[in-house]
Coordinates of C-alpha atoms and ligand atoms in Angstrom, one line a residue:
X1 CA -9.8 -7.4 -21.6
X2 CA -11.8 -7.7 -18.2
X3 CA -15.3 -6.1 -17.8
X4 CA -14.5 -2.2 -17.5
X5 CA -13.0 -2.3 -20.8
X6 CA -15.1 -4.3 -22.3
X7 CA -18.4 -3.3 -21.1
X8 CA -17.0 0.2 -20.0
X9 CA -19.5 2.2 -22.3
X10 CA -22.7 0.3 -20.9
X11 CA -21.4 0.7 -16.9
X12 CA -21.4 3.7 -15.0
X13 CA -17.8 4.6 -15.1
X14 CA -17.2 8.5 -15.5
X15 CA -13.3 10.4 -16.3
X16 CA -12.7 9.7 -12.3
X17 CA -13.0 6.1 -12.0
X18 CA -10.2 4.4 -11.7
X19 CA -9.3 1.3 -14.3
X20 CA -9.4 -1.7 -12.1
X21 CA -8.6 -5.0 -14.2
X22 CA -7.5 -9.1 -12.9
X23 CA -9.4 -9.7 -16.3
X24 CA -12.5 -11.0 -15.3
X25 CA -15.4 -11.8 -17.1
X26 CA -15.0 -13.1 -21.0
X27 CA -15.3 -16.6 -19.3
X28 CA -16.0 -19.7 -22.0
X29 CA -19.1 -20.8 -23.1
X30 CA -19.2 -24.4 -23.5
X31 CA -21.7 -26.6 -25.0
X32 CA -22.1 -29.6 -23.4
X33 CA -23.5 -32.7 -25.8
X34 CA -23.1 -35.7 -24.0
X35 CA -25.5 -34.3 -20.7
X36 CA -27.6 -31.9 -23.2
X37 CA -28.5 -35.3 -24.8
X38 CA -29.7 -37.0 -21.7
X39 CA -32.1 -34.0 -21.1
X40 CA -33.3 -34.1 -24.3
X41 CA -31.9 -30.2 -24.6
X42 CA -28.9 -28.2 -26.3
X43 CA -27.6 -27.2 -23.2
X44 CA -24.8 -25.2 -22.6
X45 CA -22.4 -24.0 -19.5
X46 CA -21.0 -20.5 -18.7
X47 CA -17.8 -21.6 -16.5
X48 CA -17.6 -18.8 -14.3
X49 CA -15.1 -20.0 -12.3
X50 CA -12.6 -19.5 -15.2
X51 CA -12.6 -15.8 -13.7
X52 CA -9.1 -14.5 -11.4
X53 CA -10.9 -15.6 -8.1
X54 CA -12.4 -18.6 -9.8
X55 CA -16.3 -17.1 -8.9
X56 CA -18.9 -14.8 -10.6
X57 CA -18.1 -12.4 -7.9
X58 CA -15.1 -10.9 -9.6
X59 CA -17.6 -9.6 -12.6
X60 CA -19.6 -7.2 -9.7
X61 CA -16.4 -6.7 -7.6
X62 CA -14.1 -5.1 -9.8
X63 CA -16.8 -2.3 -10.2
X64 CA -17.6 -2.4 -6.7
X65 CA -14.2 -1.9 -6.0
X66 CA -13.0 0.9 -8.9
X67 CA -15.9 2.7 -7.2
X68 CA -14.5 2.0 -3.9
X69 CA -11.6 4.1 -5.1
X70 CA -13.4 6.8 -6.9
X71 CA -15.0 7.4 -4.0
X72 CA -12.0 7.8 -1.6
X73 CA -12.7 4.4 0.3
X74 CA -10.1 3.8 2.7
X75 CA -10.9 0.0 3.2
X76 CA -13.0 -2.8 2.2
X77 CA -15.5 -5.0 4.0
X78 CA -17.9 -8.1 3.4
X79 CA -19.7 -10.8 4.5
X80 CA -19.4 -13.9 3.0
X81 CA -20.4 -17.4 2.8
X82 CA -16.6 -17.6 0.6
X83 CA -16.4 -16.3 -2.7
X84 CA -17.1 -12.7 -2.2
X85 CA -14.9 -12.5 0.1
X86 CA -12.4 -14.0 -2.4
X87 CA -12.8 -12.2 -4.6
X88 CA -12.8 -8.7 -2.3
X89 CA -9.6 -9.6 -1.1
X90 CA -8.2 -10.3 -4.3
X91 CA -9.5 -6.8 -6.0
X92 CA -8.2 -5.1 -2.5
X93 CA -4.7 -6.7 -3.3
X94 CA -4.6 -5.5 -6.6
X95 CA -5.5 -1.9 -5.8
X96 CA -3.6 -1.8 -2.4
X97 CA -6.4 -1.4 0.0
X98 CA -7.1 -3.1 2.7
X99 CA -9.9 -5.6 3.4
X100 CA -12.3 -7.2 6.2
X101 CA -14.1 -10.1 5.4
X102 CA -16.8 -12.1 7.9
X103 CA -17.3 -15.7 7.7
X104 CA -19.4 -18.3 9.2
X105 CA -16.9 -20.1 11.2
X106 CA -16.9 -23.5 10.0
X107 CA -18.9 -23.0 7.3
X108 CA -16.6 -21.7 4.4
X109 CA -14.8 -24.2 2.1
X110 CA -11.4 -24.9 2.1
X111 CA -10.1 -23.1 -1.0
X112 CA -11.6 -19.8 -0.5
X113 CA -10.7 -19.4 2.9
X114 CA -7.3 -20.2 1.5
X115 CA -8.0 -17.3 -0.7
X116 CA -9.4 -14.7 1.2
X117 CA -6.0 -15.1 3.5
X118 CA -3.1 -15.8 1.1
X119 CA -4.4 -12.1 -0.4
X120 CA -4.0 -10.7 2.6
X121 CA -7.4 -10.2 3.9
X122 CA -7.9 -9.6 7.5
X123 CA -10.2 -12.6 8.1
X124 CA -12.8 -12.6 11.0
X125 CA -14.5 -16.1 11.8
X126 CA -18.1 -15.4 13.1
X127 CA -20.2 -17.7 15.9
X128 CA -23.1 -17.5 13.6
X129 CA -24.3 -17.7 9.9
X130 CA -24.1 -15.4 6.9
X131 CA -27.4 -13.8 7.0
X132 CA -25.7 -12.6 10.5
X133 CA -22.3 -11.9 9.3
X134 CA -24.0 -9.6 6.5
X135 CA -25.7 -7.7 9.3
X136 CA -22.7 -7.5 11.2
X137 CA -20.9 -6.1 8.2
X138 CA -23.1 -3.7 7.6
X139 CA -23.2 -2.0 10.9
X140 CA -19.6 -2.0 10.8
X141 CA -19.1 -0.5 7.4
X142 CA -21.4 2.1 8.7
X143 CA -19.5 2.9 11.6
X144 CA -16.3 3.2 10.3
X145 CA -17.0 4.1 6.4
X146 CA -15.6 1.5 4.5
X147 CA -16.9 0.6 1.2
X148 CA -19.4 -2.3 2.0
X149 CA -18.7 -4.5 -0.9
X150 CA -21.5 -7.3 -0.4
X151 CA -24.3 -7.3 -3.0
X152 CA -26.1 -4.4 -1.2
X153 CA -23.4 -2.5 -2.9
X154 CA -25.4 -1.5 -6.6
X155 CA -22.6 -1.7 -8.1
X156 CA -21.8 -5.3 -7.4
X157 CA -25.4 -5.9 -9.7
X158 CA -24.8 -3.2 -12.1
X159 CA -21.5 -4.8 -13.6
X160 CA -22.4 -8.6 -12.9
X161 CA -25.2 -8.0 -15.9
X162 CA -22.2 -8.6 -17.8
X163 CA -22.4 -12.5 -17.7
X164 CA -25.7 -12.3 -19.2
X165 CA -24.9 -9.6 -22.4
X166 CA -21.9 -12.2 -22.8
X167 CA -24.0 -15.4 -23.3
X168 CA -26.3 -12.8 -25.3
X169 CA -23.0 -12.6 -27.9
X170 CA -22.0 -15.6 -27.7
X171 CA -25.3 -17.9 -28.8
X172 CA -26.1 -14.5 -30.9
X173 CA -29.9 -14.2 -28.6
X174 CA -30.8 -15.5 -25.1
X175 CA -30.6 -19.1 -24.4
X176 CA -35.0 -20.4 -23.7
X177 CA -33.8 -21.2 -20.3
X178 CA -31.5 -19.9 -18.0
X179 CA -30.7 -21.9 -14.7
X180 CA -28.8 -20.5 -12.1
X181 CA -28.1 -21.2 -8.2
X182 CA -29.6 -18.7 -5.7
X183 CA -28.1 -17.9 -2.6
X184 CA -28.8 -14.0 -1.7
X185 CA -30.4 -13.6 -4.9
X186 CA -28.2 -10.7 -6.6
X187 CA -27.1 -12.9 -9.9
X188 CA -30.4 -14.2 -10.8
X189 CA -31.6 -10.4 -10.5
X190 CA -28.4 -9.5 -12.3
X191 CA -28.7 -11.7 -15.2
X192 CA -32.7 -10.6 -15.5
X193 CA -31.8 -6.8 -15.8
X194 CA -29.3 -7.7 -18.4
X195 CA -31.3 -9.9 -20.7
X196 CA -33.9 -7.2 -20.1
X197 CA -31.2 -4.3 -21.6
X198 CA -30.3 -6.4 -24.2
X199 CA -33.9 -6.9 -25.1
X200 CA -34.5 -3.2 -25.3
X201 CA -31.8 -2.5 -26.7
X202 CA -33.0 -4.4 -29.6
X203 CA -29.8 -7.2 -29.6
X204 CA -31.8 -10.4 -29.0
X205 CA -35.5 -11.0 -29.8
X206 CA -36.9 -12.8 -26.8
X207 CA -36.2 -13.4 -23.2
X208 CA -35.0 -16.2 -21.4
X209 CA -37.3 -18.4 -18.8
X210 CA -35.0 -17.5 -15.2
X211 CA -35.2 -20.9 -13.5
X212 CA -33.4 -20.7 -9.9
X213 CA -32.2 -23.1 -7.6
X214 CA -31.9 -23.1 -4.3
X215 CA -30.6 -26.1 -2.2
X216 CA -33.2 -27.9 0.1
X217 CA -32.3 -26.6 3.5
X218 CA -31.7 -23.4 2.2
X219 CA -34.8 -22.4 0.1
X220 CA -36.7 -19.0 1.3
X221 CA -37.3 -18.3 -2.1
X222 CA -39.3 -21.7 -2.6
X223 CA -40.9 -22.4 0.7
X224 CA -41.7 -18.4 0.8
X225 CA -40.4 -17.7 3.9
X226 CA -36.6 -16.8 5.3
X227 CA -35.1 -19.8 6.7
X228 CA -33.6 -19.3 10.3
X229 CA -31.1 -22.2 10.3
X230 CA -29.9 -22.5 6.8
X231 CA -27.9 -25.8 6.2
X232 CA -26.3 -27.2 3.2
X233 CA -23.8 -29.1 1.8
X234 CA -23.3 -26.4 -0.4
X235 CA -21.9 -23.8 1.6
X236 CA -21.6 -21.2 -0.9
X237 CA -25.5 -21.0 -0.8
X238 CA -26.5 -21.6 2.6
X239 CA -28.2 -18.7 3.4
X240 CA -32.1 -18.0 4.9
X241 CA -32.5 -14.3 4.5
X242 CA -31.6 -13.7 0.8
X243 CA -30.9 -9.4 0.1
X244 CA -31.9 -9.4 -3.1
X245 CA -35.1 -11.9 -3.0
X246 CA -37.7 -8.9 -4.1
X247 CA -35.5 -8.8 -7.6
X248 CA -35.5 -12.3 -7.7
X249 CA -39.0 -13.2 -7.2
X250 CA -39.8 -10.3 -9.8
X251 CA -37.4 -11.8 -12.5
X252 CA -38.9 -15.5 -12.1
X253 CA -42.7 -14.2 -12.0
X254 CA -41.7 -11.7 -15.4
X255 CA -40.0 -14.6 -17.1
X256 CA -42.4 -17.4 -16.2
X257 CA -39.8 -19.2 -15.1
X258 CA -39.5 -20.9 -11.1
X259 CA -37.7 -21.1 -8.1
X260 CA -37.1 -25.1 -7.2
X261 CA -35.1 -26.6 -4.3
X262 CA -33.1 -29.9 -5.2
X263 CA -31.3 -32.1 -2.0
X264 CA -27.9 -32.0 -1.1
X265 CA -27.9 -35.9 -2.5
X266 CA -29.3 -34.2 -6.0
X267 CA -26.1 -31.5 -6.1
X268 CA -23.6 -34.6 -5.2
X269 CA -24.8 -36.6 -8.2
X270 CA -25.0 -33.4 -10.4
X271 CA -21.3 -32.7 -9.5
X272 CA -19.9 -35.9 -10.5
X273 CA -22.3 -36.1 -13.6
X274 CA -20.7 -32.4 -14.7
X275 CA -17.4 -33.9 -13.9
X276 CA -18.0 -37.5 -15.7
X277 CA -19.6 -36.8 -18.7
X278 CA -18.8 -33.2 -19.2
X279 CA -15.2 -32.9 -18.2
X280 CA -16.3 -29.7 -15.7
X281 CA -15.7 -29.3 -11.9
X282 CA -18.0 -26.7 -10.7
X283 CA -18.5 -26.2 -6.9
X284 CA -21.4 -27.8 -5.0
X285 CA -23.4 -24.4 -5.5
X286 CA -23.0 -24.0 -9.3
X287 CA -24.2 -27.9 -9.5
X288 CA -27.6 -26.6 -8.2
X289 CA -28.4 -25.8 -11.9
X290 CA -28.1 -29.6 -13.0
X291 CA -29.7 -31.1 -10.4
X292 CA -32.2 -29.1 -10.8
X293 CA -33.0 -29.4 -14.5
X294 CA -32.4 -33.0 -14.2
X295 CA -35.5 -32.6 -11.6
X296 CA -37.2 -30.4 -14.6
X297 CA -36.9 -32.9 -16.8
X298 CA -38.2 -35.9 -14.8
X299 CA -41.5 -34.0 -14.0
X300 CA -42.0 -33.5 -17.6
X301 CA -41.2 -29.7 -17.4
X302 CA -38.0 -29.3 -19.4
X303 CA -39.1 -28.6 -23.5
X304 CA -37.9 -30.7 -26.1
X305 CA -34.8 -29.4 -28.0
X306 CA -34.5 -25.9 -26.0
X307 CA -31.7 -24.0 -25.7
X308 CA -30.5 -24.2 -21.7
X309 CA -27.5 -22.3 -20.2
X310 CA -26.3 -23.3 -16.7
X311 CA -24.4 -20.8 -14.6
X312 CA -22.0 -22.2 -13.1
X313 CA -21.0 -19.9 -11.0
X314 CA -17.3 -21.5 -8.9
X315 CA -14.8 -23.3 -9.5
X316 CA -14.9 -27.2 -8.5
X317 CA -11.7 -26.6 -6.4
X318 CA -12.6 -24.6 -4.2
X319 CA -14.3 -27.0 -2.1
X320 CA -11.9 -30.1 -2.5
X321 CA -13.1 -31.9 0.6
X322 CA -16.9 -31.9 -0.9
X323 CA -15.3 -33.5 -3.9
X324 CA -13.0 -36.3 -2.3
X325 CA -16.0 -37.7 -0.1
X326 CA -17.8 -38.9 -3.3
X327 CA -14.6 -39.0 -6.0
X328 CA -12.9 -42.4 -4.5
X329 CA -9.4 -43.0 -4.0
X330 CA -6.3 -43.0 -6.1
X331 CA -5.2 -46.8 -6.6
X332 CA -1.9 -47.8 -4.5
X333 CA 0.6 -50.0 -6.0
X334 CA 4.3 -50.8 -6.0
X335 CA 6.9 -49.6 -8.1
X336 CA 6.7 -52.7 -10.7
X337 CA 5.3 -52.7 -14.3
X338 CA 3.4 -55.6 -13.1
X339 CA 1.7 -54.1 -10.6
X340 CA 0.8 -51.4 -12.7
X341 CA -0.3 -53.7 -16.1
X342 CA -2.9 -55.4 -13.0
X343 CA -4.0 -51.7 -12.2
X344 CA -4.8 -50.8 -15.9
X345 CA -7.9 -52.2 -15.9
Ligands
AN7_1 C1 -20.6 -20.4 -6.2 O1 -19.8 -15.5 -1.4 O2 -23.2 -15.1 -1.2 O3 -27.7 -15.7 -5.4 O4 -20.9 -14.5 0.1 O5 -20.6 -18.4 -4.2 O6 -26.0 -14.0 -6.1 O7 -26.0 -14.8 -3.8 C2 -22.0 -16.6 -2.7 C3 -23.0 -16.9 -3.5 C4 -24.0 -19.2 -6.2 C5 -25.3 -17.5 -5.0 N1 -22.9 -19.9 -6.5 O8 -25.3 -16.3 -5.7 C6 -20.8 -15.2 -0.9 C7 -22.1 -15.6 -1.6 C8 -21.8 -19.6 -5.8 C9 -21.8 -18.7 -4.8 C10 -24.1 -18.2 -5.3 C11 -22.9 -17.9 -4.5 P1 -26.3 -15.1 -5.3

């Protein structure tokens, strides 16, 4: 019923704010045996890229965006390292206004700058990386007063809480641990605030351990420090300067949980381990959460029988190219049921 109806009562929506809908959130829940077995945890996977833009972002956006027009916005503009912008330009499409997105040039994968243009965005390539294009966007949105829909918009944070009351009614209380990819840090600080609600609220008992992962060449939030050149395989988090990394680092230190980095080589194997014994593509990014538990669990850090929930945050085909450099090759044959009997083994 997307997440203004759904969640409308818990958001900040007054008698002005437009209803904006694509029907996002309300994404599936899916316990996952087969790898849950090999960690020695029920462990479970909210497939986020089940939502209209295939990303998390559309939960934040749509508010973002409703608010947008509420508040008389004439256009729309991001940075992005892919999804947001995405998703902006889909939400901007839907509501008929326009939209400016910045990306690394280079650095965004293939699907979403598919996206962000076949919705019409007006799409600016940037000699530089995101943490640049977010200051960029920034000073633009400034100048000109559009609505600045990155994750320095509250809103985006506000409504992207959502995921976690979800999971909340779903397992019926919060999962022990709750592993999640960090990239600028606003869903890990999201999902905290929510369990948090929920928790006061008095509809679940206890709180979740936040366990975030960043990739290797891309970890401020583990080495402590913003990282100038940023690199990754996985695009959608390769960023050095993360906006929301105050939030973050409160939400791991109040949850005893941990930031951890895990290689590009780590993501690759988690992907195809998702994929394999799972039956779930999930973008390089979202794979983080995998790797990284399956790091948890060889240094003797992942309890017995808890309850784990990965967020996996985009959809595996969005980065097609990623997943054709590890996924092998179709088989060629002839036209002949012979041929074909000798390629069925
Ligand atoms: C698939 O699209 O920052 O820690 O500009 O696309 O809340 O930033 C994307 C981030 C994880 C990290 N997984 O989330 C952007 C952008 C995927 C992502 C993250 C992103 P945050």
């Amino acid at each position: 019923m997307g997440v203004l109806k759904r969640y409308g009562t818990k958001l900040p929506i007054t008698g002005k704010t437009p209803s904006v809908n694509l029907e996002e959130g309300s994404t599936p829940l899916v316990r996952l045996d087969r790898i849950g077995e090999t960690l020695g945890v029920e462990l479970w996977a909210k497939l986020e890229g089940c939502n209209p833009s295939g990303s998390f972002k559309d939960r934040g956006m749509v508010l973002a965006v409703a608010k947008a027009l509420e508040d008389g916005a004439k256009a729309l503009v991001c940075a992005s390292t892919g999804n947001t912008s995405a998703s902006a330009a889909a939400y901007a499409a839907h509501v008929g206004l326009p939209c400016y997105v910045l990306l690394p040039s280079g650095k965004v994968a293939l699907g979403k700058l598919a996206q962000a243009l076949i919705y019409g965005a007006k799409v600016i390539a940037i000699d530089g990386n995101f943490d640049k294009a977010l200051e960029m966007a920034r000073e633009a949105a400034e100048e000109r007063s559009f609505a600045m829909v990155n994750s320095v918009n509250p809103y985006r944070l506000i409504a992207q809480k959502t995921g976690a009351w979800e999971i909340c009614e779903s397992l019926g209380r919060a999962p022990d641990i709750h592993a999640i990819p960090v990239g600028n840090a606003c869903n890990i600080s999201a999902y905290w605030a929510g369990y948090k609600e929920f928790k006061e609220w008095g509809q679940i008992p206890s709180l979740p351990k936040m366990m975030g992962f960043q990739a290797e060449g891309a970890a401020p939030l583990v080495t402590n420090e913003p990282c100038p050149n940023p690199e990754t395989i996985a695009t959608a988090i390769r960023i050095g300067n993360p906006v929301s990394a105050e939030l973050a680092r409160k939400a791991v230190r109040e949850s005893g949980g941990q930031f951890n980095s895990v290689t590009d080589d780590e993501i690759l194997k988690a992907q195809l381990m998702l994929a394999k014994d799972g039956g779930i593509f999930a973008e390089p990014a979202s794979c983080a959460t995998l790797a990284g538990l399956i790091k948890l669990k060889a240094a003797g850090k992942l309890p017995e029988g808890a309850t784990a929930v990965m967020i996996l945050t985009g959809n595996g085909l969005k980065d097609p190219d990623t997943a054709l450099s590890q996924a092998g090759r179709p088989i060629k044959i002839g036209s002949t049921l012979k041929e074909l009997l000798e390629a069925l083994v």
